[in-house]
XYZ file of C-alpha atoms in Angstrom:
641
model
C 48.365 -113.463 46.619
C 48.914 -111.027 49.446
C 52.472 -109.052 49.591
C 53.604 -106.992 52.414
C 54.012 -103.393 52.314
C 56.985 -103.647 54.209
C 58.220 -107.031 51.742
C 57.007 -104.797 48.961
C 59.671 -101.842 49.638
C 62.489 -104.682 50.037
C 61.957 -106.003 46.338
C 61.863 -102.648 44.436
C 65.398 -101.435 46.890
C 67.032 -104.425 45.767
C 65.715 -104.398 42.318
C 66.583 -100.664 41.554
C 70.480 -100.903 43.138
C 70.594 -104.543 41.490
C 72.017 -103.141 38.981
C 74.266 -101.173 40.847
C 77.744 -102.479 42.034
C 80.212 -100.566 44.894
C 83.612 -99.616 43.168
C 83.321 -97.342 40.226
C 84.798 -99.577 38.271
C 86.454 -102.950 39.178
C 87.379 -105.190 36.468
C 86.863 -108.735 36.949
C 85.794 -112.093 35.073
C 82.577 -110.851 33.094
C 79.272 -112.404 34.898
C 76.708 -114.237 33.079
C 73.073 -113.719 33.435
C 70.214 -116.988 33.385
C 67.580 -114.266 31.303
C 70.344 -113.159 28.356
C 71.474 -115.457 26.497
C 74.087 -114.541 23.908
C 71.272 -114.370 21.075
C 69.876 -111.402 23.481
C 69.862 -108.208 21.541
C 71.747 -106.555 24.135
C 73.638 -109.026 25.407
C 77.588 -107.908 24.248
C 76.707 -104.440 25.811
C 75.404 -106.093 29.412
C 78.479 -108.491 29.002
C 81.304 -105.760 28.572
C 79.081 -102.913 31.321
C 79.749 -105.926 33.751
C 83.106 -106.903 33.132
C 83.611 -103.050 34.054
C 81.771 -103.484 36.692
C 79.678 -100.381 36.067
C 76.101 -103.131 36.747
C 75.493 -106.212 37.760
C 72.745 -108.523 38.509
C 69.753 -109.190 40.860
C 71.551 -111.812 43.397
C 69.743 -114.675 41.619
C 72.442 -114.796 39.119
C 69.421 -112.891 36.500
C 70.151 -109.233 35.169
C 66.237 -108.553 34.063
C 67.096 -107.041 31.044
C 63.333 -106.126 29.770
C 60.194 -104.826 30.349
C 57.986 -104.846 32.853
C 60.729 -105.605 35.570
C 63.675 -104.497 34.097
C 61.532 -101.200 33.925
C 65.141 -98.324 35.432
C 63.457 -95.669 37.874
C 65.051 -92.811 37.991
C 67.534 -92.363 41.103
C 69.056 -96.104 39.106
C 69.582 -94.377 36.034
C 71.370 -91.251 37.383
C 73.314 -93.309 39.791
C 74.729 -95.150 36.858
C 75.139 -92.043 35.029
C 77.353 -90.634 37.496
C 79.462 -93.456 37.475
C 80.561 -93.021 33.818
C 82.069 -89.711 34.757
C 84.452 -91.628 36.997
C 84.838 -89.437 39.973
C 87.966 -89.394 42.577
C 87.715 -90.339 45.821
C 88.573 -86.213 46.516
C 84.917 -85.527 44.599
C 83.099 -88.443 45.764
C 84.063 -86.897 49.643
C 82.970 -83.219 48.315
C 80.444 -84.443 46.276
C 78.461 -86.073 49.724
C 79.873 -83.328 52.028
C 77.847 -80.167 49.860
C 74.202 -81.995 49.330
C 74.229 -85.262 51.918
C 71.702 -82.187 53.639
C 69.880 -82.069 50.477
C 69.241 -85.436 49.934
C 68.213 -86.759 53.681
C 65.666 -84.012 53.464
C 64.459 -84.750 49.774
C 64.325 -88.906 51.913
C 66.654 -90.407 48.981
C 67.632 -93.931 49.917
C 71.183 -94.639 51.093
C 72.099 -96.966 48.349
C 71.422 -93.866 45.486
C 72.416 -91.142 47.708
C 76.280 -91.284 46.426
C 75.294 -91.394 42.642
C 72.919 -88.551 42.699
C 76.029 -86.436 44.823
C 77.895 -86.797 41.961
C 75.662 -85.840 39.871
C 74.541 -82.491 41.380
C 78.126 -82.422 42.314
C 78.801 -82.361 38.213
C 76.089 -80.578 37.390
C 74.355 -83.898 35.589
C 71.055 -82.846 37.568
C 70.671 -79.288 39.339
C 69.198 -79.296 42.487
C 66.115 -77.027 41.627
C 65.298 -79.747 38.980
C 65.833 -82.598 41.773
C 63.687 -80.673 44.269
C 60.884 -80.572 41.187
C 61.331 -84.405 40.807
C 61.044 -84.865 44.607
C 58.124 -82.910 44.803
C 56.171 -84.309 41.942
C 57.302 -87.967 43.439
C 58.894 -88.946 40.398
C 62.908 -90.534 42.776
C 61.459 -94.091 42.512
C 59.428 -93.560 39.190
C 60.922 -94.805 35.622
C 63.008 -92.505 33.805
C 61.838 -91.699 30.234
C 64.121 -91.928 27.138
C 64.501 -87.926 26.331
C 65.526 -87.425 29.937
C 68.150 -89.690 30.197
C 69.545 -88.242 26.877
C 69.665 -85.181 28.769
C 71.303 -86.529 31.767
C 73.644 -88.437 29.679
C 74.489 -86.079 27.346
C 75.890 -83.680 30.578
C 77.689 -86.956 32.197
C 79.717 -87.632 28.569
C 80.398 -83.488 28.783
C 78.784 -82.693 25.847
C 76.478 -80.279 27.134
C 78.444 -77.047 25.359
C 78.474 -79.046 21.967
C 74.482 -79.655 22.313
C 73.658 -76.384 23.324
C 76.535 -74.946 20.539
C 75.076 -77.241 17.524
C 73.928 -75.031 14.980
C 72.486 -77.370 12.428
C 70.185 -80.566 13.824
C 67.693 -82.803 11.477
C 66.418 -85.332 12.640
C 63.417 -87.212 10.968
C 61.541 -88.964 13.640
C 57.534 -88.186 13.386
C 57.178 -87.181 16.491
C 60.379 -84.998 16.550
C 57.670 -82.197 17.262
C 57.005 -83.470 20.565
C 60.763 -82.669 21.677
C 61.933 -79.103 22.597
C 64.719 -77.043 20.779
C 67.244 -78.348 22.899
C 65.572 -81.690 23.251
C 66.072 -82.287 20.020
C 69.979 -80.866 20.493
C 70.522 -83.564 22.997
C 69.389 -85.927 20.905
C 71.672 -85.234 17.824
C 74.567 -85.052 19.854
C 74.284 -88.466 21.013
C 73.768 -90.000 17.553
C 76.718 -88.361 16.609
C 78.769 -90.077 19.447
C 77.352 -93.205 17.933
C 74.864 -93.490 21.413
C 72.071 -93.375 19.963
C 70.155 -94.765 16.910
C 69.240 -92.817 14.121
C 66.510 -95.048 12.974
C 64.869 -94.530 16.412
C 62.210 -97.472 17.294
C 62.581 -98.504 13.695
C 58.894 -97.519 13.241
C 59.691 -93.653 12.369
C 58.980 -92.346 15.584
C 61.756 -91.455 18.698
C 59.120 -92.474 21.405
C 60.609 -89.462 23.724
C 58.573 -90.289 26.783
C 58.944 -93.894 26.532
C 59.964 -95.733 29.676
C 64.082 -97.371 29.634
C 64.991 -100.546 30.168
C 68.124 -102.354 31.678
C 68.860 -103.701 28.575
C 68.984 -99.995 26.860
C 70.613 -98.378 29.416
C 73.118 -101.260 29.240
C 73.417 -100.316 25.733
C 73.365 -96.481 25.999
C 76.216 -96.935 29.002
C 78.456 -98.897 26.908
C 78.164 -96.586 24.095
C 78.464 -93.837 25.991
C 81.506 -95.517 27.887
C 83.229 -96.774 24.487
C 82.778 -92.921 23.304
C 84.149 -91.231 26.525
C 87.268 -93.577 26.126
C 88.297 -92.321 22.649
C 87.362 -88.580 23.400
C 88.690 -88.051 26.576
C 87.820 -84.704 28.291
C 90.492 -83.092 31.744
C 88.059 -81.195 34.239
C 89.266 -77.965 35.501
C 89.816 -78.205 39.082
C 91.232 -74.694 40.542
C 93.496 -75.626 43.151
C 94.688 -73.703 46.569
C 97.995 -71.602 45.196
C 100.548 -73.132 48.164
C 101.660 -70.850 50.532
C 103.692 -71.511 53.440
C 101.402 -72.524 56.388
C 103.764 -69.861 58.548
C 102.446 -67.069 55.821
C 98.919 -67.378 56.220
C 96.742 -66.589 58.855
C 92.811 -68.278 59.455
C 89.764 -66.350 60.509
C 86.111 -67.737 60.971
C 83.468 -65.512 60.284
C 80.065 -64.103 58.739
C 80.363 -62.681 55.257
C 78.323 -59.203 55.802
C 79.214 -57.066 51.824
C 80.350 -58.778 48.614
C 81.725 -54.898 47.089
C 83.159 -53.981 43.521
C 85.510 -51.316 43.467
C 86.539 -50.989 39.999
C 88.347 -53.684 38.322
C 88.731 -54.921 42.386
C 86.301 -56.837 44.629
C 86.294 -57.214 48.259
C 85.085 -59.069 51.006
C 83.034 -57.442 54.276
C 83.177 -59.957 57.166
C 83.124 -59.373 60.668
C 86.652 -59.797 62.693
C 87.468 -61.083 65.823
C 86.253 -58.406 67.821
C 82.779 -57.576 66.352
C 83.827 -54.780 63.597
C 83.892 -54.938 60.341
C 86.639 -56.082 57.981
C 87.361 -55.731 53.651
C 89.821 -58.477 52.156
C 90.558 -58.358 48.267
C 89.702 -61.427 45.935
C 92.901 -61.503 43.956
C 92.813 -63.465 40.935
C 94.555 -66.660 42.115
C 92.108 -66.863 45.308
C 90.563 -70.395 45.469
C 86.934 -70.241 46.271
C 84.416 -73.335 47.417
C 80.822 -73.084 48.774
C 79.919 -76.775 50.345
C 83.506 -78.203 49.316
C 82.557 -77.470 45.377
C 84.781 -74.742 43.256
C 83.194 -71.863 42.527
C 83.700 -68.177 41.507
C 82.752 -65.332 43.030
C 79.734 -65.111 41.707
C 79.152 -68.228 43.957
C 79.060 -66.293 47.418
C 76.888 -64.193 49.032
C 75.904 -62.426 52.176
C 75.112 -63.532 55.264
C 77.058 -66.827 54.375
C 79.301 -68.697 56.585
C 82.920 -68.403 55.711
C 86.570 -69.410 56.103
C 88.905 -67.008 54.919
C 92.724 -68.198 54.727
C 94.520 -64.678 54.601
C 98.381 -63.796 53.212
C 99.846 -62.673 56.366
C 99.998 -59.076 56.751
C 98.208 -57.961 53.902
C 94.245 -58.253 52.953
C 94.795 -60.756 50.149
C 92.438 -63.635 50.249
C 94.389 -66.754 49.563
C 91.241 -69.298 49.850
C 87.762 -68.467 50.522
C 85.393 -71.601 52.365
C 81.836 -70.929 52.461
C 78.745 -72.803 53.709
C 75.718 -72.234 51.779
C 73.224 -69.795 53.144
C 69.284 -70.988 53.323
C 66.556 -68.014 53.844
C 62.828 -67.663 53.054
C 61.101 -64.221 52.686
C 58.618 -62.832 52.672
C 57.950 -59.377 51.143
C 56.764 -57.738 48.127
C 58.257 -57.370 44.421
C 59.735 -53.609 44.563
C 61.666 -54.353 40.899
C 61.908 -56.967 38.724
C 64.267 -57.711 35.588
C 62.341 -60.758 34.370
C 64.993 -61.123 31.207
C 68.359 -61.095 33.036
C 66.815 -63.084 35.605
C 67.095 -60.321 38.677
C 64.432 -58.869 41.690
C 64.436 -56.332 44.160
C 62.177 -57.673 47.146
C 61.305 -55.156 50.166
C 60.270 -56.765 52.996
C 60.126 -56.400 57.283
C 62.641 -57.818 59.897
C 63.138 -56.246 63.045
C 60.191 -53.826 62.279
C 62.330 -52.838 59.755
C 61.740 -51.961 56.499
C 64.546 -54.001 54.342
C 64.886 -53.719 50.276
C 67.214 -56.868 49.328
C 68.565 -58.088 45.432
C 68.609 -61.139 44.161
C 69.176 -63.586 41.172
C 66.191 -66.032 40.141
C 67.284 -69.390 38.893
C 66.809 -70.416 35.621
C 65.028 -74.007 37.071
C 62.726 -72.103 39.900
C 59.609 -73.178 40.667
C 57.666 -70.309 40.079
C 53.702 -70.314 41.663
C 51.569 -67.002 40.938
C 48.018 -67.375 43.035
C 48.549 -71.057 43.123
C 49.105 -71.592 39.627
C 52.849 -72.410 37.567
C 53.956 -69.547 35.826
C 57.160 -68.287 34.055
C 58.869 -65.385 35.600
C 57.884 -62.903 33.321
C 54.119 -63.156 34.383
C 55.144 -61.500 38.344
C 54.679 -57.621 38.652
C 55.324 -55.490 40.778
C 53.466 -55.013 43.486
C 52.792 -58.787 43.540
C 53.496 -60.298 47.325
C 56.139 -63.149 47.503
C 57.168 -66.211 49.637
C 60.463 -66.949 48.366
C 63.103 -69.543 49.274
C 66.876 -68.627 48.530
C 69.898 -70.165 48.718
C 73.220 -68.528 48.285
C 71.073 -65.185 47.314
C 69.602 -67.305 44.221
C 66.071 -68.034 44.398
C 64.950 -71.283 43.536
C 61.336 -70.886 45.025
C 58.566 -68.221 44.033
C 54.854 -68.442 45.953
C 53.426 -65.264 44.670
C 50.133 -63.744 44.914
C 48.888 -60.923 42.867
C 48.737 -57.482 43.805
C 46.194 -56.830 41.763
C 43.198 -59.375 41.267
C 40.305 -59.756 38.610
C 37.888 -61.955 39.652
C 34.254 -62.934 38.097
C 32.057 -65.780 39.470
C 29.010 -65.872 41.851
C 28.403 -64.489 45.600
C 28.483 -67.442 47.576
C 28.630 -66.252 50.733
C 28.371 -62.346 52.645
C 28.356 -61.399 55.991
C 29.575 -58.535 58.002
C 32.774 -58.604 59.942
C 32.216 -58.718 63.710
C 33.110 -55.772 65.844
C 34.052 -54.050 62.389
C 33.410 -49.797 62.955
C 33.991 -48.968 59.064
C 30.767 -51.118 58.879
C 33.291 -54.062 56.685
C 32.179 -57.108 55.170
C 33.189 -60.463 53.721
C 32.472 -62.148 50.415
C 32.956 -65.455 49.277
C 33.100 -65.606 45.387
C 32.686 -68.924 43.395
C 33.981 -69.346 39.815
C 32.475 -70.705 36.519
C 35.152 -73.686 37.473
C 34.275 -73.685 41.213
C 37.096 -71.898 42.563
C 36.677 -70.156 45.952
C 37.765 -66.623 46.037
C 37.546 -64.794 49.261
C 37.914 -60.687 50.186
C 37.361 -58.257 52.217
C 34.732 -55.144 51.222
C 35.558 -51.432 53.107
C 34.381 -48.517 53.765
C 35.670 -47.528 50.294
C 35.041 -50.150 47.708
C 32.738 -48.964 44.761
C 29.380 -51.137 44.717
C 26.988 -51.331 41.525
C 24.194 -53.708 41.214
C 21.909 -53.291 37.964
C 23.973 -50.412 37.232
C 22.789 -48.641 40.569
C 24.887 -47.565 43.414
C 24.355 -49.427 46.332
C 25.993 -50.951 50.221
C 26.940 -53.956 50.713
C 23.962 -55.259 52.432
C 22.289 -54.697 49.092
C 24.305 -57.644 46.901
C 22.534 -60.744 47.549
C 23.736 -64.437 47.492
C 23.627 -65.883 44.088
C 24.217 -62.795 42.137
C 26.467 -62.674 39.090
C 29.755 -60.014 40.476
C 32.787 -58.623 38.756
C 35.576 -58.028 41.680
C 38.610 -56.075 40.981
C 40.517 -56.425 44.549
C 43.775 -55.142 45.757
C 45.780 -58.136 47.578
C 42.622 -59.112 49.394
C 40.792 -55.601 49.719
C 37.802 -54.698 47.327
C 38.286 -51.823 45.208
C 35.331 -52.392 42.866
C 31.965 -54.513 42.212
C 29.963 -54.541 39.841
C 27.267 -56.705 40.290
C 23.717 -58.195 39.005
C 20.877 -59.931 39.331
C 20.881 -63.593 38.173
C 17.113 -64.176 36.843
C 16.483 -67.778 36.164
C 13.945 -70.302 35.415
C 14.688 -73.751 37.196
C 12.743 -77.489 37.030
C 12.703 -79.387 40.045
C 12.045 -81.704 42.875
C 11.573 -79.843 46.721
C 13.995 -82.113 48.489
C 14.085 -79.302 51.881
C 11.457 -76.697 53.425
C 12.805 -74.547 56.696
C 10.161 -72.722 58.007
C 11.922 -70.489 61.217
C 10.102 -67.644 63.287
C 10.863 -63.767 61.684
C 12.758 -65.698 59.016
C 12.473 -66.507 55.477
C 11.206 -69.645 54.049
C 14.373 -71.665 53.324
C 13.547 -74.278 49.873
C 15.791 -76.514 49.211
C 15.518 -77.760 45.406
C 16.951 -80.952 43.359
C 17.455 -79.051 39.788
C 16.692 -80.764 36.734
C 19.371 -79.450 34.630
C 22.276 -79.646 37.150
C 21.348 -82.813 39.306
C 22.461 -80.985 41.990
C 20.762 -79.815 45.357
C 20.356 -75.785 45.643
C 19.452 -73.051 48.737
C 16.621 -70.238 48.215
C 15.118 -68.063 50.129
C 11.115 -67.388 49.420
C 10.948 -63.742 47.868
C 8.463 -61.372 50.094
C 6.267 -61.130 47.628
C 6.703 -64.658 46.130
C 3.826 -65.755 43.657
C 2.543 -69.661 44.665
C 0.236 -72.528 42.785
C 0.146 -75.807 44.038
C -1.706 -78.057 41.331
C -2.751 -74.474 39.538
C -4.634 -73.482 42.724
C -2.886 -70.212 43.787
C -1.743 -70.157 47.292
C 1.086 -69.571 50.307
C 3.873 -71.469 51.251
C 2.371 -73.541 53.928
C 0.789 -75.803 51.090
C 4.491 -76.296 49.514
C 5.627 -79.827 50.784
C 8.815 -82.423 50.429
C 8.285 -84.253 46.916
C 6.739 -81.126 44.766
C 7.853 -80.867 41.793
C 8.181 -77.089 40.883
C 8.674 -74.359 38.121
C 10.624 -71.226 39.746
C 11.553 -67.974 38.866
C 14.492 -67.091 40.823
C 16.118 -63.642 41.113
C 19.643 -64.181 42.993
C 19.100 -66.386 46.090
C 15.336 -65.679 45.932
C 12.740 -67.205 44.545
C 9.759 -65.025 43.425
C 7.432 -67.280 41.586
C 6.635 -71.125 42.052
C 4.736 -73.348 39.922
C 4.554 -76.642 42.397
C 2.734 -80.194 41.172
C 1.933 -82.130 44.082
C 1.237 -85.511 41.654
C 4.479 -85.715 39.900
C 6.139 -84.058 36.809
C 6.468 -85.847 33.711
C 9.527 -87.556 32.537
C 11.417 -89.883 30.515
C 13.578 -92.774 31.354
C 15.992 -95.738 29.420
C 16.786 -98.967 30.676
C 16.993 -102.716 30.980
C 14.132 -105.019 32.651
C 15.880 -106.504 35.284
C 12.515 -108.534 37.169
C 9.284 -108.095 35.200
C 5.362 -109.126 37.205
C 2.602 -109.909 34.832
C 0.795 -110.122 37.974
C 1.044 -106.993 39.493
C 2.024 -105.174 36.502
C 5.532 -104.028 38.359
C 8.995 -103.911 36.373
C 12.532 -103.419 38.397
C 14.702 -101.172 35.968
C 18.140 -101.437 35.600
C 18.935 -97.143 34.633
C 20.416 -96.326 31.315
C 19.663 -92.261 31.212
C 16.877 -90.594 33.393
C 16.274 -87.163 32.888
C 14.991 -86.016 36.268
C 16.672 -87.354 39.423
C 19.867 -87.931 40.726
C 19.850 -91.513 39.986
C 22.850 -92.701 37.742
C 23.472 -95.170 35.465
C 23.335 -98.953 37.253
C 20.747 -98.008 39.606
C 17.500 -100.043 40.389
C 13.955 -98.245 40.106
C 10.694 -99.574 40.532
C 8.286 -98.778 37.249
C 4.306 -99.159 37.983
C 2.322 -100.156 34.818
C -0.971 -98.376 34.732
C -3.808 -100.848 32.820
C -4.346 -98.255 30.157
C -0.301 -98.457 29.734
C 0.546 -97.889 25.695
C 3.184 -100.746 25.216
C 4.511 -100.199 21.559
C 7.328 -102.290 20.054
C 10.929 -100.493 17.751
C 8.825 -99.469 14.755
C 5.785 -98.448 16.884
C 3.686 -101.466 16.538
C 1.014 -101.518 19.337
C 1.935 -105.000 21.729
C 0.561 -106.321 24.989
C 2.532 -105.860 28.259
C 2.433 -109.407 28.728
C 5.028 -109.602 26.119
C 7.715 -107.709 27.632
C 10.779 -109.557 28.598
C 13.767 -109.638 30.852
C 16.617 -108.473 29.405
C 14.457 -105.607 27.184
C 15.147 -102.058 26.603
C 12.734 -100.073 26.976
C 11.968 -96.487 26.868
C 9.478 -94.900 29.552
C 7.320 -91.696 29.634
C 5.361 -91.208 32.794
C 5.486 -89.332 36.054
C 8.078 -89.211 38.871
C 7.180 -88.229 42.470
C 10.673 -88.693 44.063
C 10.196 -91.837 44.945
C 8.203 -94.663 42.262
C 7.613 -94.242 38.712
C 4.096 -94.674 36.737
C 4.309 -95.716 33.320
C 1.933 -94.186 30.814
C 3.642 -94.852 27.350
C 6.699 -98.012 26.847
C 8.277 -98.871 24.007
C 10.957 -101.832 23.085
C 14.679 -100.157 21.896
């Protein structure tokens, strides 16, 4: 049955949101689901959570508790865990205000926005984590058991308990596949009765297994029971009550944040475009995007609404809006232990140095590879994404690069007065690097100092570059012996003849030029390039991209082939063979090839006993040895396999 794309997406949304309900929680009659009988192992948990209003069925009387239809996706799981925290109306409003823009940016579906906003607001998940999950396309993918454990611990308010846990004793066979903090999350949930210490019953925990709706219902039910018996009282900062006629309000932009001894001050623009400082008091209420924070959550450049005690410079409250920045510059100072970075960049033709904190969950890439902060170095170029002076994304380029590979291309820079060249290197993993050679580049080839024009294609080269400019090149001629077949000849006036060869070993086409003093023999006769033809099998000696010797055979090259007989014609002595292995051509497993059998061919059985050609049958596997000219295969010897 064909399913229309739009219908399929709708079904996915229905299944993902079916386990959720709109109120948090709403008590009522316990629902019954047609596919969850009283004998189902999760019956009690599902009924309890449904009666409390945390979960619901699919609308057709079913719950879909088990795999494969009951696998729980990340967005649905996060929404459920956020509901366990019983957020207030104010918290839901603040969460939506603070994170609606982010959720729209990540294209979160409407039904999942409230749950994810609450999860972010209550630090069940960080913004950086959510961005990474979205970037990896995991929002609508199944959530793993171990990730659920981490988020559930945070939803239950047990993160500090987990982090401070000194002794963890888990006996699962796969415990080594979990990180140290993950084992603490699991241990805390076992202590709380949410997880069974026996694991999956086979001695394993299965950290990467996917969660079903039934398993999630059990985890929620046991977590709910624990939280009901161990309530926590959140501490939310409140704004000190000050009579309205004793306050002043200023909407402005933060210019500078400074400490003077034990006192903290905010420097902002006043209504006349000047600067004015206000003092942050011990009881000053501070929020960013509606979320309570501390003095450390403020950043220069933020738009702020200040409530000031009339007639003073004392701040009653600070309401700030997050500042998003993107900066490209160079690392001037780096302290990876303290997660501090100073970046130098240019703005309006001015050089600026600015200090930042690096988020512990920041995405960091160096030369296209994911790395840790400690792998970066001062002088590296960086593209930064910053929120409130905290870096959450770094794309870095090494100041010094060391590359070893083969020269793929080297060309002079057009209209360059300094005789600059562009050079392209390909390493052993087929990664391509492009650099600039300038007048200061030091170049050697085979231990001799040379000029850029002396370098040849296919030379091996070791390059040290600063940013994209080469400081040093050590090149050497690569001498190779190659067997293969001529696939192309390009002869042009006043230019070296270009030869395309299908390399017998690599099964790839490679291009070379005939050297000035190339030695050529065709069918054992010394000759010149005019006697070379497409289809000739050759043995060549190359130095870099030049052929210095070439031995050509116009009749074909000896080869062996293994395959299965698809068709046999005894009259014409022709076989159609389904290839299993061929040591010359680019033909691959499953291709067919015609094999012509000469009258004096030697045919043998598996014991090397001579048999007749007429004894061969369709379906026989045979090994054929003969000559191949690129089009047809002439058999000399055939042996049954």
